[in-house]
């Protein structure tokens, strides 16, 4: 049987609609082990999977024939395999993980719109959590709905020499915010990110910003005045385009993903749907996974053959937690899947646990990763 046939049979079984012949097919699949599951289950594992699915069925009978027990185990195995993709479906719902809720008794809510704006005079203030973004005007700051933030001349005067017009927008762990610069460029900041911006162009006529963390840019086109993003060990030069840069200090790679237009990354020209990976100053260009790169802006976690170490860094930044590993080698395990970033942390961790590759224990703002 191929994957789709197994999927359909397991779904029918969980609805109680399998014929004896179809149940026999599941038995055959389990005995011969298809390409979906290559490891022989031990007797305790079979019994555990059997009892988990059996307990979830409505009005289960007290006695089961041997071939039915095998079919149930097969259904459990198939559901575990499909659970790797984390999608909410009837197979996943039939395999609810009955973990001890104590592991998540102190749940953590997702991040929110929050940021701190620091002006050139050193004055800092928190931006409204009820707003999603701020607009930099030539002489004022407003939120996206045009309500005022601050109005301090000449700090926001574009005719200044540039020394007193610098401002810094910073999001904490668990925060995002959006800023529209005075030239019309829009920037979305992911969590634990800062963007330093000077309104006045430099002596070369360049529009320059400094980035630490991750941000998505929609740069206003201006052929006479290039837009340059300076981040860890690289400069990205553009005229007008859409791209994403991930350049966290705890990540050895700075990643630039181009959606449209063109950019120059340390002399390497990117075309749309390309990814530049900067490792210690060396640039490698690969086809970009746009869905995964832009998932955070869609308020999602999206993993495509991604290592657990990378995944947990994203989770740590968004939920403001610390992550520890029982065995450091576990960080190299790879996962696939998509889930909303608006979920509590327990929902995200439980989804990962359904792969049976990893377990978590949440204590305060500390996550322990175990096998």
GROMACS .gro file of C-alpha atoms in nm, residues 32-213:
model
  182
   32UNK     CA    1   0.549  -0.642   0.611
   33UNK     CA    2   0.645  -0.290   0.725
   34UNK     CA    3   0.618  -0.045   0.437
   35UNK     CA    4   0.861   0.229   0.360
   36UNK     CA    5   0.684   0.455   0.608
   37UNK     CA    6   0.806   0.265   0.912
   38UNK     CA    7   1.120   0.056   0.904
   39UNK     CA    8   1.178  -0.023   1.270
   40UNK     CA    9   1.026  -0.329   1.435
   41UNK     CA   10   0.815  -0.238   1.737
   42UNK     CA   11   0.879  -0.408   2.065
   43UNK     CA   12   0.593  -0.581   2.243
   44UNK     CA   13   0.562  -0.300   2.504
   45UNK     CA   14   0.552  -0.040   2.225
   46UNK     CA   15   0.282  -0.234   2.042
   47UNK     CA   16   0.080  -0.267   2.360
   48UNK     CA   17   0.122   0.103   2.444
   49UNK     CA   18   0.013   0.214   2.097
   50UNK     CA   19  -0.274  -0.035   2.107
   51UNK     CA   20  -0.404   0.087   2.441
   52UNK     CA   21  -0.374   0.454   2.344
   53UNK     CA   22  -0.582   0.420   2.029
   54UNK     CA   23  -0.817   0.162   2.184
   55UNK     CA   24  -0.894   0.397   2.475
   56UNK     CA   25  -0.982   0.678   2.235
   57UNK     CA   26  -1.241   0.473   2.044
   58UNK     CA   27  -1.609   0.518   2.135
   59UNK     CA   28  -1.758   0.231   2.341
   60UNK     CA   29  -1.468  -0.011   2.293
   61UNK     CA   30  -1.548  -0.377   2.330
   62UNK     CA   31  -1.378  -0.573   2.605
   63UNK     CA   32  -1.236  -0.846   2.383
   64UNK     CA   33  -1.045  -0.811   2.061
   65UNK     CA   34  -0.933  -1.070   1.812
   66UNK     CA   35  -0.563  -1.094   1.738
   67UNK     CA   36  -0.592  -0.953   1.385
   68UNK     CA   37  -0.790  -0.657   1.520
   69UNK     CA   38  -0.516  -0.589   1.777
   70UNK     CA   39  -0.260  -0.586   1.500
   71UNK     CA   40  -0.474  -0.354   1.290
   72UNK     CA   41  -0.507  -0.114   1.583
   73UNK     CA   42  -0.131  -0.117   1.632
   74UNK     CA   43  -0.088  -0.053   1.261
   75UNK     CA   44  -0.325   0.241   1.286
   76UNK     CA   45  -0.126   0.377   1.579
   77UNK     CA   46   0.202   0.344   1.392
   78UNK     CA   47   0.063   0.514   1.081
   79UNK     CA   48  -0.078   0.796   1.289
   80UNK     CA   49   0.255   0.850   1.461
   81UNK     CA   50   0.430   0.865   1.124
   82UNK     CA   51   0.182   1.116   0.981
   83UNK     CA   52   0.206   1.316   1.302
   84UNK     CA   53   0.553   1.426   1.196
   85UNK     CA   54   0.389   1.683   0.971
   86UNK     CA   55   0.204   1.830   1.272
   87UNK     CA   56  -0.115   1.900   1.075
   88UNK     CA   57  -0.438   1.877   1.268
   89UNK     CA   58  -0.623   1.583   1.118
   90UNK     CA   59  -0.828   1.290   1.226
   91UNK     CA   60  -0.525   1.065   1.263
   92UNK     CA   61  -0.357   1.309   1.500
   93UNK     CA   62  -0.679   1.351   1.696
   94UNK     CA   63  -0.702   0.973   1.734
   95UNK     CA   64  -0.355   0.972   1.887
   96UNK     CA   65  -0.382   1.239   2.156
   97UNK     CA   66  -0.077   1.230   2.375
   98UNK     CA   67  -0.184   1.144   2.728
   99UNK     CA   68   0.116   1.300   2.896
  100UNK     CA   69   0.109   1.412   3.256
  101UNK     CA   70  -0.021   1.770   3.249
  102UNK     CA   71   0.223   1.857   3.525
  103UNK     CA   72   0.487   1.899   3.253
  104UNK     CA   73   0.297   2.206   3.129
  105UNK     CA   74   0.126   2.328   3.445
  106UNK     CA   75   0.289   2.671   3.405
  107UNK     CA   76   0.201   2.739   3.041
  108UNK     CA   77   0.345   3.036   2.852
  109UNK     CA   78   0.142   3.259   2.621
  110UNK     CA   79   0.274   3.357   2.275
  111UNK     CA   80   0.447   3.687   2.198
  112UNK     CA   81   0.276   4.012   2.107
  113UNK     CA   82   0.324   4.354   1.947
  114UNK     CA   83   0.575   4.528   2.171
  115UNK     CA   84   0.886   4.737   2.114
  116UNK     CA   85   1.104   5.012   2.259
  117UNK     CA   86   1.199   5.323   2.064
  118UNK     CA   87   1.521   5.503   2.156
  119UNK     CA   88   1.585   5.853   2.022
  120UNK     CA   89   1.920   6.023   1.957
  121UNK     CA   90   1.912   6.201   2.293
  122UNK     CA   91   1.898   5.862   2.469
  123UNK     CA   92   1.533   5.890   2.562
  124UNK     CA   93   1.358   5.554   2.540
  125UNK     CA   94   0.992   5.465   2.570
  126UNK     CA   95   0.773   5.163   2.516
  127UNK     CA   96   0.544   5.166   2.214
  128UNK     CA   97   0.179   5.075   2.253
  129UNK     CA   98   0.101   4.703   2.258
  130UNK     CA   99  -0.240   4.790   2.114
  131UNK     CA  100  -0.071   4.910   1.792
  132UNK     CA  101   0.115   4.706   1.532
  133UNK     CA  102   0.353   4.967   1.392
  134UNK     CA  103   0.496   5.317   1.392
  135UNK     CA  104   0.551   5.571   1.110
  136UNK     CA  105   0.853   5.803   1.100
  137UNK     CA  106   0.759   6.142   0.958
  138UNK     CA  107   0.994   6.430   0.886
  139UNK     CA  108   0.902   6.604   1.210
  140UNK     CA  109   0.685   6.359   1.403
  141UNK     CA  110   0.621   5.999   1.495
  142UNK     CA  111   0.278   5.840   1.466
  143UNK     CA  112   0.132   5.494   1.497
  144UNK     CA  113  -0.009   5.322   1.189
  145UNK     CA  114  -0.352   5.463   1.269
  146UNK     CA  115  -0.202   5.817   1.270
  147UNK     CA  116  -0.230   5.867   1.646
  148UNK     CA  117   0.079   6.053   1.776
  149UNK     CA  118   0.370   5.881   1.946
  150UNK     CA  119   0.609   6.169   2.010
  151UNK     CA  120   0.682   6.505   1.852
  152UNK     CA  121   1.028   6.636   1.933
  153UNK     CA  122   1.186   6.884   1.696
  154UNK     CA  123   1.462   6.892   1.577
  155UNK     CA  124   1.527   6.526   1.664
  156UNK     CA  125   1.308   6.425   1.371
  157UNK     CA  126   1.414   6.706   1.136
  158UNK     CA  127   1.541   6.560   0.808
  159UNK     CA  128   1.738   6.881   0.738
  160UNK     CA  129   1.970   6.807   1.030
  161UNK     CA  130   2.327   6.696   0.962
  162UNK     CA  131   2.233   6.339   1.053
  163UNK     CA  132   2.409   6.332   1.387
  164UNK     CA  133   2.095   6.394   1.589
  165UNK     CA  134   1.843   6.200   1.384
  166UNK     CA  135   1.938   5.844   1.473
  167UNK     CA  136   1.674   5.628   1.633
  168UNK     CA  137   1.662   5.264   1.734
  169UNK     CA  138   1.359   5.036   1.735
  170UNK     CA  139   1.404   4.722   1.946
  171UNK     CA  140   1.176   4.426   2.001
  172UNK     CA  141   1.232   4.206   2.307
  173UNK     CA  142   1.211   3.828   2.313
  174UNK     CA  143   0.844   3.760   2.256
  175UNK     CA  144   0.780   4.082   2.062
  176UNK     CA  145   0.727   4.200   1.705
  177UNK     CA  146   0.671   4.544   1.556
  178UNK     CA  147   0.660   4.723   1.222
  179UNK     CA  148   0.811   5.057   1.124
  180UNK     CA  149   0.763   5.274   0.817
  181UNK     CA  150   1.071   5.489   0.756
  182UNK     CA  151   1.058   5.846   0.629
  183UNK     CA  152   1.139   5.738   0.270
  184UNK     CA  153   0.841   5.501   0.267
  185UNK     CA  154   1.040   5.182   0.332
  186UNK     CA  155   0.851   4.933   0.550
  187UNK     CA  156   1.028   4.702   0.792
  188UNK     CA  157   0.878   4.422   1.003
  189UNK     CA  158   1.089   4.321   1.304
  190UNK     CA  159   1.080   3.969   1.444
  191UNK     CA  160   1.142   3.901   1.814
  192UNK     CA  161   1.475   3.991   1.980
  193UNK     CA  162   1.560   4.232   1.696
  194UNK     CA  163   1.685   4.590   1.672
  195UNK     CA  164   1.690   4.830   1.378
  196UNK     CA  165   1.902   5.146   1.397
  197UNK     CA  166   1.800   5.417   1.150
  198UNK     CA  167   1.935   5.759   1.057
  199UNK     CA  168   1.694   5.984   0.871
  200UNK     CA  169   1.960   6.194   0.698
  201UNK     CA  170   2.140   6.028   0.407
  202UNK     CA  171   2.517   6.002   0.437
  203UNK     CA  172   2.771   6.188   0.224
  204UNK     CA  173   2.735   5.923  -0.050
  205UNK     CA  174   2.360   5.971  -0.064
  206UNK     CA  175   2.298   5.626   0.085
  207UNK     CA  176   2.007   5.526   0.303
  208UNK     CA  177   2.159   5.310   0.577
  209UNK     CA  178   2.017   5.098   0.857
  210UNK     CA  179   2.179   4.856   1.098
  211UNK     CA  180   2.006   4.527   1.181
  212UNK     CA  181   2.057   4.283   1.466
  213UNK     CA  182   1.813   3.990   1.455
   0.00000   0.00000   0.00000
